[in-house]
mmCIF file of C-alpha atoms and ligand atoms in Angstrom:
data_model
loop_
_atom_site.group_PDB
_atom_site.id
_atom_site.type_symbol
_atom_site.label_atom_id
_atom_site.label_comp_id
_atom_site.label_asym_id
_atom_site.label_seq_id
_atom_site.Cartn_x
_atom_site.Cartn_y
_atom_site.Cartn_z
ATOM 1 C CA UNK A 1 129.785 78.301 71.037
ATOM 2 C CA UNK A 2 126.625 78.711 73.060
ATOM 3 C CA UNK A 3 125.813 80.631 75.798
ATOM 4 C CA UNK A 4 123.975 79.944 78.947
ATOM 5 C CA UNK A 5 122.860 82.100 81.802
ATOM 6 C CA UNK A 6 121.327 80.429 84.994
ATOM 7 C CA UNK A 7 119.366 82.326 87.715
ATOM 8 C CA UNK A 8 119.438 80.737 91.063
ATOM 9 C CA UNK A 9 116.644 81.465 94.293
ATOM 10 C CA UNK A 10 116.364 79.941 97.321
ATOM 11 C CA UNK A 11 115.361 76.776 96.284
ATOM 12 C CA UNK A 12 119.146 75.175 95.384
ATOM 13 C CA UNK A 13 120.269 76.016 98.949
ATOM 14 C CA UNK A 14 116.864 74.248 100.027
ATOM 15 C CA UNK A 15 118.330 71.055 100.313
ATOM 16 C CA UNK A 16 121.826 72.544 102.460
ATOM 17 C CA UNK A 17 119.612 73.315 105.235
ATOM 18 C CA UNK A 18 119.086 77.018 104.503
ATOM 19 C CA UNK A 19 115.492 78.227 104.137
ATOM 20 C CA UNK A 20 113.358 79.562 101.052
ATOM 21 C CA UNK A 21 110.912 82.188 102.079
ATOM 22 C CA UNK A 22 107.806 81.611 100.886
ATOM 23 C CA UNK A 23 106.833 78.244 101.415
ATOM 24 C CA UNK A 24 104.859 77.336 104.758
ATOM 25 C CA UNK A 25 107.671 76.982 107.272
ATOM 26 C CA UNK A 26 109.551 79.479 105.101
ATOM 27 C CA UNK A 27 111.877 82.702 106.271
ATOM 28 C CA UNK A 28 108.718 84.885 105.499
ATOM 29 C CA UNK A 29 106.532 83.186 107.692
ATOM 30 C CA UNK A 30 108.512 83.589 110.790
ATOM 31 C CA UNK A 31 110.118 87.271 110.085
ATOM 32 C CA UNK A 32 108.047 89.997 108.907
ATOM 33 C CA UNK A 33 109.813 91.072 106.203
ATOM 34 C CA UNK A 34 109.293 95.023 106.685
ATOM 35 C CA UNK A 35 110.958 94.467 110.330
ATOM 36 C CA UNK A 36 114.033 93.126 109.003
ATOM 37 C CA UNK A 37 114.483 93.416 105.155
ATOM 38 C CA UNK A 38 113.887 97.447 103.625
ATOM 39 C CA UNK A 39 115.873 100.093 104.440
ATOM 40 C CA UNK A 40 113.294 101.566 106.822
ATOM 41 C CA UNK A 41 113.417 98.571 109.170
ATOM 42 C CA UNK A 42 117.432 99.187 109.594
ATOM 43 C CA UNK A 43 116.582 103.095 109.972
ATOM 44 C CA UNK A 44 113.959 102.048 112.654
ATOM 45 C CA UNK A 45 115.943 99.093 114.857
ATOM 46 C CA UNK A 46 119.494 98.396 113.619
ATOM 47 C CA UNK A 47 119.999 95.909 116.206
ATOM 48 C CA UNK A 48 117.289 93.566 114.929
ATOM 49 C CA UNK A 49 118.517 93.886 111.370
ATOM 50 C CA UNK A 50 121.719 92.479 112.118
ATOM 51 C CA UNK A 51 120.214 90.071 114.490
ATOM 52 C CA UNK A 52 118.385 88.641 111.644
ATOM 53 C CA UNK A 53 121.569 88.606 109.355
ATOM 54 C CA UNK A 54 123.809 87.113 111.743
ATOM 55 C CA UNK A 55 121.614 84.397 112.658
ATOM 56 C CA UNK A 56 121.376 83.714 108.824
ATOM 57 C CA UNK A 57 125.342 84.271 108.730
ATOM 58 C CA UNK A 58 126.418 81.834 111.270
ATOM 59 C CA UNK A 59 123.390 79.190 109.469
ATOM 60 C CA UNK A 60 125.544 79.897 106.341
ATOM 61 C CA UNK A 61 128.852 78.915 107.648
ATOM 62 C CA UNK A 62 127.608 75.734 109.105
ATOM 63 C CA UNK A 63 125.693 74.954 105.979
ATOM 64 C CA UNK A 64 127.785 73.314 103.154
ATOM 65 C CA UNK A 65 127.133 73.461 98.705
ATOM 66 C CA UNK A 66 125.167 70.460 97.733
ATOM 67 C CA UNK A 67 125.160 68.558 94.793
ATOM 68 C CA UNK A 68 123.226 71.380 92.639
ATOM 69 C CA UNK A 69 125.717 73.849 93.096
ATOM 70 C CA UNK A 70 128.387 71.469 92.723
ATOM 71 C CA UNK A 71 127.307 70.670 89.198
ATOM 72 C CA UNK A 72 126.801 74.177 88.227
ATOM 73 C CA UNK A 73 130.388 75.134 89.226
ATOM 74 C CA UNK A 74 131.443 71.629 87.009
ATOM 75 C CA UNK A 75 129.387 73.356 84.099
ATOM 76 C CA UNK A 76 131.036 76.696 84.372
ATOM 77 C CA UNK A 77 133.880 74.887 84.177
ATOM 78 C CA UNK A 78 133.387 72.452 81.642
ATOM 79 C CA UNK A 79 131.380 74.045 79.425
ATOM 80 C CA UNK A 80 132.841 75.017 76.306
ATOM 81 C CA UNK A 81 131.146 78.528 75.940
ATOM 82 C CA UNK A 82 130.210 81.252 78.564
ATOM 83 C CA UNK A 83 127.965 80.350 81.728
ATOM 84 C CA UNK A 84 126.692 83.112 83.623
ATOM 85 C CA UNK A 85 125.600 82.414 87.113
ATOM 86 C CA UNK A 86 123.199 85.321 88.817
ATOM 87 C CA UNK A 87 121.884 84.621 91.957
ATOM 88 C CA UNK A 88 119.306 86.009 94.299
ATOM 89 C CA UNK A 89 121.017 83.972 97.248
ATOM 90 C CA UNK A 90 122.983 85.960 99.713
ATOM 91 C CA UNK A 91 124.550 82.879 101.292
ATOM 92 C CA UNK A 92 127.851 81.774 99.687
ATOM 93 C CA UNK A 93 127.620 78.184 98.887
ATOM 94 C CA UNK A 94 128.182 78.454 94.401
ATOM 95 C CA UNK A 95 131.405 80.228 95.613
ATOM 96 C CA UNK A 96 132.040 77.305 98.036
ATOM 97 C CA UNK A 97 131.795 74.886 95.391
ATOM 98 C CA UNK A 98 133.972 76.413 93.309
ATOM 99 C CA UNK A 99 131.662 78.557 90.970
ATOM 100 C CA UNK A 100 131.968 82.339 89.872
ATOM 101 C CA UNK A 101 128.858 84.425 90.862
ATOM 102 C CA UNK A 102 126.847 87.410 90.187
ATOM 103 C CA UNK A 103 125.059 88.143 93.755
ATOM 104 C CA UNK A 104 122.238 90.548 92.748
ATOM 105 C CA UNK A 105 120.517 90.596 96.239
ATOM 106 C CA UNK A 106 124.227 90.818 97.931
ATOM 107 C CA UNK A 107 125.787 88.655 100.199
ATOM 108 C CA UNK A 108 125.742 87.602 103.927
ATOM 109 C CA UNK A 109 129.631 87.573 104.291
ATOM 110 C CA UNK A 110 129.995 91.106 103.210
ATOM 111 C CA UNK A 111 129.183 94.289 105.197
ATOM 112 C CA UNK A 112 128.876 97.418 103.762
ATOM 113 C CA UNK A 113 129.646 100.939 105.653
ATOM 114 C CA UNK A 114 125.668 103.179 105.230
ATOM 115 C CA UNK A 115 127.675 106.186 104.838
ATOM 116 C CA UNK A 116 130.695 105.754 102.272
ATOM 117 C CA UNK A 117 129.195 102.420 100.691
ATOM 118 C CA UNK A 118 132.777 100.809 101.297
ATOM 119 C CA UNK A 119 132.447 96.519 101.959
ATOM 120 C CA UNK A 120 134.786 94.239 103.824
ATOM 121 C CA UNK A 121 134.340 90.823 104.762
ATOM 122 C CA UNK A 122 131.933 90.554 106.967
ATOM 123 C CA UNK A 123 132.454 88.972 110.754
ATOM 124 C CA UNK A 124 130.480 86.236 111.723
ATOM 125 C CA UNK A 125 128.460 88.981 114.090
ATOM 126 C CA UNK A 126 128.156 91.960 113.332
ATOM 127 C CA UNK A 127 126.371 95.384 114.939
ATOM 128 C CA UNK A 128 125.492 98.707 114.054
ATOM 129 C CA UNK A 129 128.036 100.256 115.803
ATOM 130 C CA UNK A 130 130.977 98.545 114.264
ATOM 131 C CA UNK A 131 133.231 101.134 112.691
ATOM 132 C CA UNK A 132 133.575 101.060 108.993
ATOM 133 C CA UNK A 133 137.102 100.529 107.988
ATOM 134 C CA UNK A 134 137.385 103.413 106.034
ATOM 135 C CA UNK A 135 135.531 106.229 107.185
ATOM 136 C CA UNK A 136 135.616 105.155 110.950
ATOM 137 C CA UNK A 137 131.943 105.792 111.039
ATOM 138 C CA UNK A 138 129.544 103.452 113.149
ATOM 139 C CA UNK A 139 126.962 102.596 110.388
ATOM 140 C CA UNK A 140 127.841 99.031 109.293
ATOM 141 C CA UNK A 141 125.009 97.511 107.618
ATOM 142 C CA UNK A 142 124.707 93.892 105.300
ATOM 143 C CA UNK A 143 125.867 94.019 102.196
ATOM 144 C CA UNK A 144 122.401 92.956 101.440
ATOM 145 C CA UNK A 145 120.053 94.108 98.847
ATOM 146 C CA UNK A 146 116.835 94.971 100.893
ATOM 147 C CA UNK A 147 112.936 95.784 98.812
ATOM 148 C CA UNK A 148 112.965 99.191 97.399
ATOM 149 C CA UNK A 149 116.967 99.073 97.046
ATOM 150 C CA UNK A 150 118.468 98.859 93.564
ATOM 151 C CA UNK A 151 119.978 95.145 93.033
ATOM 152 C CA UNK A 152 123.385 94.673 92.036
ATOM 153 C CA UNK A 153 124.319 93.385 88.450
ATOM 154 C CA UNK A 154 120.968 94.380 87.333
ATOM 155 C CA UNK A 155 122.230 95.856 83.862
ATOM 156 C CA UNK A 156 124.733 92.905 83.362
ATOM 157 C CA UNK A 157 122.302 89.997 83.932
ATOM 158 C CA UNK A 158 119.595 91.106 81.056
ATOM 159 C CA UNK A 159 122.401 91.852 78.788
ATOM 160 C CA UNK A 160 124.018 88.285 79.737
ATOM 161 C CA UNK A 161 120.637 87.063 79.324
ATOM 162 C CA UNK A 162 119.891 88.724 75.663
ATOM 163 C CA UNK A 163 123.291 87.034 74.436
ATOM 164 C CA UNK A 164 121.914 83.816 75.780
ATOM 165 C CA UNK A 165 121.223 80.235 73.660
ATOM 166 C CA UNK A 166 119.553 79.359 76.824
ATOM 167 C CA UNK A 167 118.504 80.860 79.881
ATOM 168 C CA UNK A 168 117.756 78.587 82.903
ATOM 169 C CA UNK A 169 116.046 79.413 86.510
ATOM 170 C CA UNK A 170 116.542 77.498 89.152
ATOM 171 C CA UNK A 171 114.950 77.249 92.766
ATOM 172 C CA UNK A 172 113.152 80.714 92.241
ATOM 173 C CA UNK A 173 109.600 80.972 92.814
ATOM 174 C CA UNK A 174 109.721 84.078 90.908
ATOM 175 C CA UNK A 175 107.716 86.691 92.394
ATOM 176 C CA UNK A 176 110.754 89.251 93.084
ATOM 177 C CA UNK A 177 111.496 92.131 90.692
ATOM 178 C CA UNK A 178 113.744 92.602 88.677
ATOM 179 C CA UNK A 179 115.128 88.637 88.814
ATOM 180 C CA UNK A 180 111.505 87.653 87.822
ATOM 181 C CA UNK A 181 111.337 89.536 85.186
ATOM 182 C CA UNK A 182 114.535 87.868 83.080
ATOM 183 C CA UNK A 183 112.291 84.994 81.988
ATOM 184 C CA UNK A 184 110.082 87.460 79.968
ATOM 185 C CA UNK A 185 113.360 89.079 78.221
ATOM 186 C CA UNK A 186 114.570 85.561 77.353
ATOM 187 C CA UNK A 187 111.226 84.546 75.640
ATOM 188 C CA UNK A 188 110.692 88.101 74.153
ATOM 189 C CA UNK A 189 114.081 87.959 72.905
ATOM 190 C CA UNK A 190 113.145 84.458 71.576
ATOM 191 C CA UNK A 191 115.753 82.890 73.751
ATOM 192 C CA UNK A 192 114.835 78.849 75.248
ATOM 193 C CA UNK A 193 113.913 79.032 78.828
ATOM 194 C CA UNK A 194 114.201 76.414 81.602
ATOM 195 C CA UNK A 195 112.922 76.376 84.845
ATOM 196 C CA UNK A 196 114.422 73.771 87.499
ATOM 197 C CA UNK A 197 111.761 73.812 90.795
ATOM 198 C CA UNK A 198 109.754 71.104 92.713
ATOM 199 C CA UNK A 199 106.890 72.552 90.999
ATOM 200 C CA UNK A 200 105.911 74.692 88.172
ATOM 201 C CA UNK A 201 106.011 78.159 88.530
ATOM 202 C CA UNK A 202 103.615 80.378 86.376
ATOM 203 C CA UNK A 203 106.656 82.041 84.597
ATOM 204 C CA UNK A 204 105.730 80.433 81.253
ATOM 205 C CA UNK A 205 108.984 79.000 80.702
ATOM 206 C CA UNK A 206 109.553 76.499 77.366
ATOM 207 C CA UNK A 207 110.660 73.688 79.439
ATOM 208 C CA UNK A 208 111.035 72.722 83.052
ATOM 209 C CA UNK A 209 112.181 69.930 84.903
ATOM 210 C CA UNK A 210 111.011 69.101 88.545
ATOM 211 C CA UNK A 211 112.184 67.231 91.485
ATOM 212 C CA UNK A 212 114.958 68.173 94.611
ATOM 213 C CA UNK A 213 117.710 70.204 92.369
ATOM 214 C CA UNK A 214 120.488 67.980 94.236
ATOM 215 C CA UNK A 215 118.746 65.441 91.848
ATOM 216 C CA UNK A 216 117.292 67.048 88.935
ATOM 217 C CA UNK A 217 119.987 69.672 88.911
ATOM 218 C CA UNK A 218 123.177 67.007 88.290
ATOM 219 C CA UNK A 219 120.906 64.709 85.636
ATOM 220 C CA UNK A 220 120.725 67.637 83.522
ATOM 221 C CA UNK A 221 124.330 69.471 83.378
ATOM 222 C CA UNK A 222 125.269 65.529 82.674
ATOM 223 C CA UNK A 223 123.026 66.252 79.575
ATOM 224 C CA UNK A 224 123.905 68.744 78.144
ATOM 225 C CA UNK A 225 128.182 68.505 78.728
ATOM 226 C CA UNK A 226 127.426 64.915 77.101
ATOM 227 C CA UNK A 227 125.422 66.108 74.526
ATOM 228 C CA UNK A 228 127.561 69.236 74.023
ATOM 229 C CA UNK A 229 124.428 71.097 72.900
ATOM 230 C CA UNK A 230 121.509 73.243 75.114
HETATM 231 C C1 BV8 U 301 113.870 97.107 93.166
HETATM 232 C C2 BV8 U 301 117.079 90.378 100.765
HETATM 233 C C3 BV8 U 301 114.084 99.117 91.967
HETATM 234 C C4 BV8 U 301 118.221 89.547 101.008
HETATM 235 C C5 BV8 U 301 115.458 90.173 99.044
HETATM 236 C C6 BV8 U 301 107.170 99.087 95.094
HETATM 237 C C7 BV8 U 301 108.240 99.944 95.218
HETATM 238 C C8 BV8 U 301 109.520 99.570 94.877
HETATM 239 C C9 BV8 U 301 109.772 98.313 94.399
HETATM 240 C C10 BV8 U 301 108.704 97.459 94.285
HETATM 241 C C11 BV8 U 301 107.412 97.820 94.611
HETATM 242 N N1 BV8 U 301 106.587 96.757 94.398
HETATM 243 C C12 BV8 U 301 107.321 95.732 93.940
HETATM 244 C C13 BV8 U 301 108.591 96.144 93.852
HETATM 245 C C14 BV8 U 301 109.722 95.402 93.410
HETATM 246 C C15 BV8 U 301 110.207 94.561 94.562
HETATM 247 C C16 BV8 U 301 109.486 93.241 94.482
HETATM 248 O O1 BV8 U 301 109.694 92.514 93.533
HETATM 249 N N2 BV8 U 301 108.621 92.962 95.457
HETATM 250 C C17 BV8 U 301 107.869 91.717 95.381
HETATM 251 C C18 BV8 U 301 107.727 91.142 96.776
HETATM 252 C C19 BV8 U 301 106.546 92.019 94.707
HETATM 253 N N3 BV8 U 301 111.632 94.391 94.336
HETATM 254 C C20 BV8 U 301 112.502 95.195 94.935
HETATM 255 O O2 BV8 U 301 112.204 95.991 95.799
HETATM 256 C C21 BV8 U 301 113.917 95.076 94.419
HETATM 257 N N4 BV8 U 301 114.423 96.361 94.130
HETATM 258 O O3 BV8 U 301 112.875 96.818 92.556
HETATM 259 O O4 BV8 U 301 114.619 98.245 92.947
HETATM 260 C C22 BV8 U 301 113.334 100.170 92.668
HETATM 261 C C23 BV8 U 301 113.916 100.801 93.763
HETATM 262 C C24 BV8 U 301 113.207 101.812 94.371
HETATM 263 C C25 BV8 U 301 111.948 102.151 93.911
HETATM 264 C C26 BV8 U 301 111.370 101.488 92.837
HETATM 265 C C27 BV8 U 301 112.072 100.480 92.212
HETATM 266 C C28 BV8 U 301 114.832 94.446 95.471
HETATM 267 C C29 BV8 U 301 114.539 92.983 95.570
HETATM 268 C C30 BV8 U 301 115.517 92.319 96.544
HETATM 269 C C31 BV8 U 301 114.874 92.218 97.880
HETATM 270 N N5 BV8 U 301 115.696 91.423 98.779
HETATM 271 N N6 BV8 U 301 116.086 89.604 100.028
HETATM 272 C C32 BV8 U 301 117.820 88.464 101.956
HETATM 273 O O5 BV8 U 301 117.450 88.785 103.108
HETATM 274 O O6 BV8 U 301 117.931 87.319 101.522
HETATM 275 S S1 BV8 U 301 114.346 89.283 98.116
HETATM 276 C C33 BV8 U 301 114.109 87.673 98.696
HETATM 277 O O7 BV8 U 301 113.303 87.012 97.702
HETATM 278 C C34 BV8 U 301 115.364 86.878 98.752
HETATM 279 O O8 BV8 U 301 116.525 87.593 98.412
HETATM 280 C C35 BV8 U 301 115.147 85.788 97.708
HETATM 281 O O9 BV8 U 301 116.326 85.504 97.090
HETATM 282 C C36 BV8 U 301 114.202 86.446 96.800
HETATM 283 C C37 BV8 U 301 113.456 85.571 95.812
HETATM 284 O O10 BV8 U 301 112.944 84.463 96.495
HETATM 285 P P1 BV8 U 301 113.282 83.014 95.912
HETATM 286 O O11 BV8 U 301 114.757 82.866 95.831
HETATM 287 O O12 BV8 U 301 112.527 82.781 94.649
HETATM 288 O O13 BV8 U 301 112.783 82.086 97.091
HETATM 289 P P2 BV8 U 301 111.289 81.564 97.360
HETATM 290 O O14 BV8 U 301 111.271 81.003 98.748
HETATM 291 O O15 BV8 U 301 110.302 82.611 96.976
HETATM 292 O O16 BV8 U 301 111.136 80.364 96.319
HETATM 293 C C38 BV8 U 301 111.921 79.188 96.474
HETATM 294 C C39 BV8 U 301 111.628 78.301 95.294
HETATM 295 O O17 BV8 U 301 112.455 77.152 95.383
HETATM 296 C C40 BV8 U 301 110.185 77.797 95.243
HETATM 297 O O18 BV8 U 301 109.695 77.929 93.914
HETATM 298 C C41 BV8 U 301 110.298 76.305 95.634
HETATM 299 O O19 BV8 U 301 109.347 75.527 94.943
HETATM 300 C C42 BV8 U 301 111.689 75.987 95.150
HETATM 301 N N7 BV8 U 301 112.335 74.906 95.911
HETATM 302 C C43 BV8 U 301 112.267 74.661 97.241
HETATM 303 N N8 BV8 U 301 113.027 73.586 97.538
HETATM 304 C C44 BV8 U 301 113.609 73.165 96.382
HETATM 305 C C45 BV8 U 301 113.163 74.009 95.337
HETATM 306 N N9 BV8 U 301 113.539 73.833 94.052
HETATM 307 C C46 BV8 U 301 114.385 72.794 93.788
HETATM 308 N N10 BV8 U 301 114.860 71.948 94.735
HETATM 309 C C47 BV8 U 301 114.484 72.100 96.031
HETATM 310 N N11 BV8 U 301 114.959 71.243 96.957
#
């Protein structure tokens, strides 16, 4: 039966009220990334780090799945063969709509200890000086994947991708390394591509289908469980 891996960016929590980061009024434009997003920003001022997360956290819990993540859980669900969902989203709205997740970038609702690497769920605030669970240390961090950190899943998305009939992006403007660079396995590996955006991207993918994914995003996993074929 055939296999499909989807890659999911900012752009499918777009329309939940959470923010992409590189359009205009994006989360770029109104953070400097170095302050608050690479492991030298945390070294240098904690407390602004998790400022940033937890005002992202508690806009996470207030935000809920729309319609495109709703019809990617029904596809992992209803589709006959394997779907692999990776995404570079830290918020947790595929879980919240019922799909099963690969979060290569990490995740807002988990907080990781900077000294033993142990996680816990995180609370909605969280500081620096929290004590880690288990080694009582204060160096609670995000679970987050910041630039120059390894991402999660990294080894087990390009292999999901390789066994792939069909491997679709969505929402991703696809200028972040390594998530960008799965298109270019897929079509080396002669794999179909898809990319599902409100505008093309230049990541030379076969097909593409544009408009607001709670629209485009629905039409097309109607498709293909009708059709039974990618
Ligand atoms: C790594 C944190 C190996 C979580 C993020 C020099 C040294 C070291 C590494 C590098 C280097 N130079 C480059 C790199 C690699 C670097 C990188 O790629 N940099 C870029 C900027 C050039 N990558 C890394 O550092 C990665 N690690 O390489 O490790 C290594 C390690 C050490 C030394 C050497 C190598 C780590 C990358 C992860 C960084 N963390 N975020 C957080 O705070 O969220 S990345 C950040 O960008 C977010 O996580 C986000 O998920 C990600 C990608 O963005 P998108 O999701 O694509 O969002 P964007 O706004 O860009 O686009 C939205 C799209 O949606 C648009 O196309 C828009 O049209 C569309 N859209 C909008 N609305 C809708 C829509 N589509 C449909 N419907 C709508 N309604």
């Amino acid at each position: 039966m055939q296999t499909m891996t989807i890659l999911t960016g900012a752009g499918i929590s777009a329309e939940s009220g959470l923010g992409t980061f590189r359009s205009r009024e994006g989360i770029w434009a109104r953070y400097d990334l170095a302050k608050v997003a690479t492991p030298e920003a945390f070294a240098r001022d904690p407390a602004m780090v998790h400022e940033f997360y937890n005002l992202r956290r508690d806009a996470c819990i207030k935000a809920v799945p729309n319609e495109a993540h709703i019809a990617l859980a029904r596809l992992q669900r209803e589709w006959p063969g394997d779907v692999v969902i990776a995404t570079q989203n830290v918020d947790d709205l595929h879980e919240r709509a019922g799909a099963s997740v690969l979060h290569m970038h990490g995740a807002l609702m988990r907080a990781r200890c900077a000294e033993c690497g142990h996680r816990w769920p995180a609370p909605i605030v969280t500081q620096a000086t929290d004590l880690c669970p288990h080694c009582g240390e204060a160096t609670t961090r995000p679970d987050v994947v910041w630039f120059r950190e390894y991402p999660y899943f990294d080894d087990e998305i390009s292999l999901a991708v390789r066994r792939s009939d069909l491997f679709v992006v969505i929402g991703s403007s696809g200028r972040v390394y390594p998530a960008a660079g799965y298109a270019g396995i897929a079509t080396r590996a002669k794999i179909r591509t898809m990319e599902i955006n409100m505008e093309r991207t230049d990541g030379n993918f076969e097909n593409g289908r544009y408009g607001p994914a709670t629209e485009t995003v629905p039409r097309w996993v109607d498709e293909v469980l009708r059709a039974q074929d990618v």
